[in-house]
């Protein structure tokens, strides 16, 4: 599964090597990677009066850029979000179907097993929901703005540069958010385990008393 993920990632990211080039800023001593004029440099030029039109293997250059940016949004946001939702729903479904004695084989008391089962299921459910919600919320502004840009560039360009930079920063911040989620749930996991031990002792004492 991990190998397949790496192979798919390599295939989906390979267009980046062809779509970007290093170019100098027209007014400053500054270089950066850009997609500007990449397709045009390897396209066939068709002159219509004073206007030049570029075709890449018979496809208009604007269409090529549209396909590239649209596929970027799909593979970076929309497809991963769908995969996360489906995967976590499937995982939660498996956890709910798994017998309790397979989840906690070391605890013989049925009361403790039942309690542990419920807590583990809710813990996985909470963490999954937080992860998916975080990814959806942090990436949504940037993805929606980029989709808006593809559908109607003229109106999308009216968004201020500050707001556009904030959307990109919010998307990048998702990588900083994930460790906080894992750290918080590890803390709650340790706390739950301590409570589970205490509940197990109480349940054992009740069983012994009866």
XYZ file of C-alpha atoms in Angstrom:
210
model
C 0.000 0.000 0.000
C 2.815 2.407 0.886
C 4.671 1.529 -2.324
C 1.526 2.158 -4.373
C 1.100 5.534 -2.669
C 4.655 6.545 -3.575
C 4.195 5.425 -7.186
C 0.911 7.312 -7.555
C 2.472 10.402 -5.953
C 5.399 10.242 -8.373
C 3.086 9.950 -11.376
C 0.797 12.773 -10.268
C 3.656 15.129 -9.412
C 5.692 14.473 -12.587
C 3.921 17.223 -14.628
C 5.446 19.766 -12.229
C 8.863 19.076 -13.740
C 7.605 20.176 -17.159
C 5.202 22.960 -16.180
C 7.667 25.057 -14.169
C 10.794 26.916 -15.224
C 13.130 29.351 -13.509
C 12.655 32.900 -14.769
C 14.050 36.311 -13.837
C 11.770 39.024 -12.561
C 11.348 41.687 -15.279
C 12.213 44.601 -12.972
C 14.180 43.139 -10.067
C 17.261 40.971 -9.558
C 15.114 38.084 -8.511
C 14.521 34.547 -9.845
C 11.623 32.223 -9.188
C 9.863 29.161 -10.594
C 6.887 30.027 -12.776
C 4.540 28.499 -15.342
C 4.513 31.701 -17.386
C 5.174 31.042 -21.115
C 6.149 27.402 -20.495
C 3.585 25.908 -22.876
C 3.974 28.736 -25.370
C 7.700 28.044 -25.758
C 7.023 24.497 -26.996
C 3.811 25.208 -28.938
C 3.021 25.950 -32.553
C 2.377 29.639 -33.217
C -0.580 30.593 -35.408
C -0.751 34.250 -36.435
C -4.172 35.885 -36.809
C -3.275 39.359 -38.013
C -1.206 40.897 -35.221
C -2.403 38.356 -32.646
C -0.390 35.209 -31.924
C -2.233 32.056 -30.838
C -0.379 29.060 -29.390
C -1.393 25.435 -29.894
C 0.173 22.520 -28.018
C -0.419 19.402 -30.160
C -3.577 21.024 -31.483
C -4.814 22.177 -28.046
C -5.000 25.864 -27.245
C -2.407 26.884 -24.656
C -5.084 28.406 -22.391
C -6.874 25.048 -22.350
C -3.649 23.279 -21.347
C -3.168 25.672 -18.428
C -6.822 25.215 -17.449
C -6.429 21.413 -17.396
C -3.220 21.666 -15.372
C -4.601 24.010 -12.702
C -7.884 22.117 -12.477
C -6.099 18.782 -12.064
C -3.895 20.387 -9.395
C -6.974 21.344 -7.368
C -8.495 17.901 -7.817
C -5.391 15.953 -6.789
C -4.340 18.297 -3.968
C -7.689 18.996 -2.307
C -10.894 17.459 -3.651
C -9.658 13.905 -4.302
C -7.692 13.616 -1.018
C -10.695 14.954 0.896
C -12.952 12.317 -0.659
C -10.362 9.607 0.061
C -10.055 10.735 3.672
C -13.807 10.707 4.194
C -14.264 7.274 2.629
C -11.226 5.784 4.394
C -12.144 7.043 7.850
C -15.761 5.968 7.460
C -14.535 2.504 6.462
C -12.076 2.385 9.395
C -14.768 3.412 11.870
C -17.088 0.799 10.387
C -14.424 -1.895 10.899
C -13.779 -0.771 14.465
C -17.470 -0.978 15.277
C -17.723 -4.479 13.787
C -14.575 -5.842 15.435
C -15.260 -8.066 18.447
C -14.447 -6.509 21.786
C -12.166 -9.340 22.879
C -9.919 -8.705 19.859
C -9.553 -5.042 20.776
C -8.453 -5.670 24.370
C -7.243 -9.253 24.663
C -5.316 -8.645 27.872
C -8.314 -7.595 29.944
C -10.432 -10.539 31.029
C -13.179 -8.641 32.779
C -16.135 -8.159 30.350
C -17.087 -4.849 31.967
C -13.599 -3.455 31.354
C -13.542 -4.782 27.779
C -16.867 -3.116 27.016
C -15.736 0.179 28.519
C -12.412 0.082 26.650
C -14.178 -0.742 23.413
C -16.488 2.260 23.666
C -13.688 4.638 24.584
C -11.397 3.506 21.783
C -14.141 3.815 19.183
C -15.059 7.328 20.260
C -11.401 8.357 20.441
C -10.755 7.199 16.865
C -13.955 8.866 15.723
C -13.018 12.208 17.302
C -9.481 12.215 15.924
C -10.663 11.249 12.444
C -13.281 13.988 12.414
C -10.783 16.600 13.598
C -8.225 15.574 10.956
C -10.725 15.631 8.098
C -12.342 18.852 9.313
C -8.945 20.525 9.686
C -7.876 19.559 6.173
C -11.218 20.653 4.697
C -11.343 23.980 6.544
C -7.714 25.031 6.070
C -7.590 24.189 2.363
C -11.133 25.284 1.445
C -10.465 29.057 1.038
C -7.450 28.546 -1.223
C -9.059 25.754 -3.271
C -12.319 27.650 -3.732
C -10.516 30.832 -4.754
C -8.400 28.955 -7.285
C -11.503 27.270 -8.687
C -13.158 30.677 -8.866
C -10.106 31.974 -10.722
C -10.452 29.218 -13.310
C -14.173 29.753 -13.796
C -14.252 33.560 -13.839
C -10.816 35.169 -13.618
C -12.046 38.748 -14.000
C -14.165 38.717 -10.835
C -11.692 36.574 -8.884
C -8.925 39.104 -9.518
C -10.914 41.664 -7.533
C -9.996 39.837 -4.318
C -7.259 41.770 -2.523
C -3.694 40.516 -2.590
C -3.675 40.336 1.211
C -6.721 38.031 1.213
C -5.149 35.845 -1.473
C -1.914 35.506 0.518
C -3.943 34.739 3.649
C -5.754 31.920 1.837
C -2.430 30.377 0.780
C -1.018 30.774 4.292
C -4.103 29.077 5.740
C -3.635 26.104 3.409
C 0.039 25.768 4.350
C -0.828 26.033 8.047
C -2.641 22.702 7.788
C 0.756 20.966 8.008
C 1.369 22.753 11.325
C -2.075 21.822 12.605
C -1.682 18.040 12.223
C 1.065 17.597 14.866
C -1.088 19.526 17.328
C -3.955 17.107 16.689
C -1.742 14.049 17.220
C -0.170 15.527 20.359
C -3.535 16.437 21.867
C -4.991 12.992 21.256
C -1.904 11.252 22.646
C -2.451 13.257 25.830
C -6.111 12.216 25.956
C -5.127 8.612 25.152
C -2.796 8.451 28.153
C -5.469 9.987 30.331
C -8.054 7.470 29.082
C -5.700 4.572 29.769
C -5.195 5.769 33.326
C -8.953 6.029 33.813
C -9.352 2.590 32.244
C -6.981 1.043 34.769
C -8.915 2.688 37.583
C -12.246 1.506 36.176
C -10.797 -1.987 35.776
C -9.814 -2.081 39.410
C -13.296 -0.945 40.427
C -14.945 -3.509 38.152
C -12.711 -6.278 39.495
C -13.546 -5.328 43.085
C -17.274 -5.356 42.239
C -16.973 -8.790 40.615
C -15.015 -10.142 43.581
C -17.540 -8.717 46.042
C -20.433 -10.362 44.190
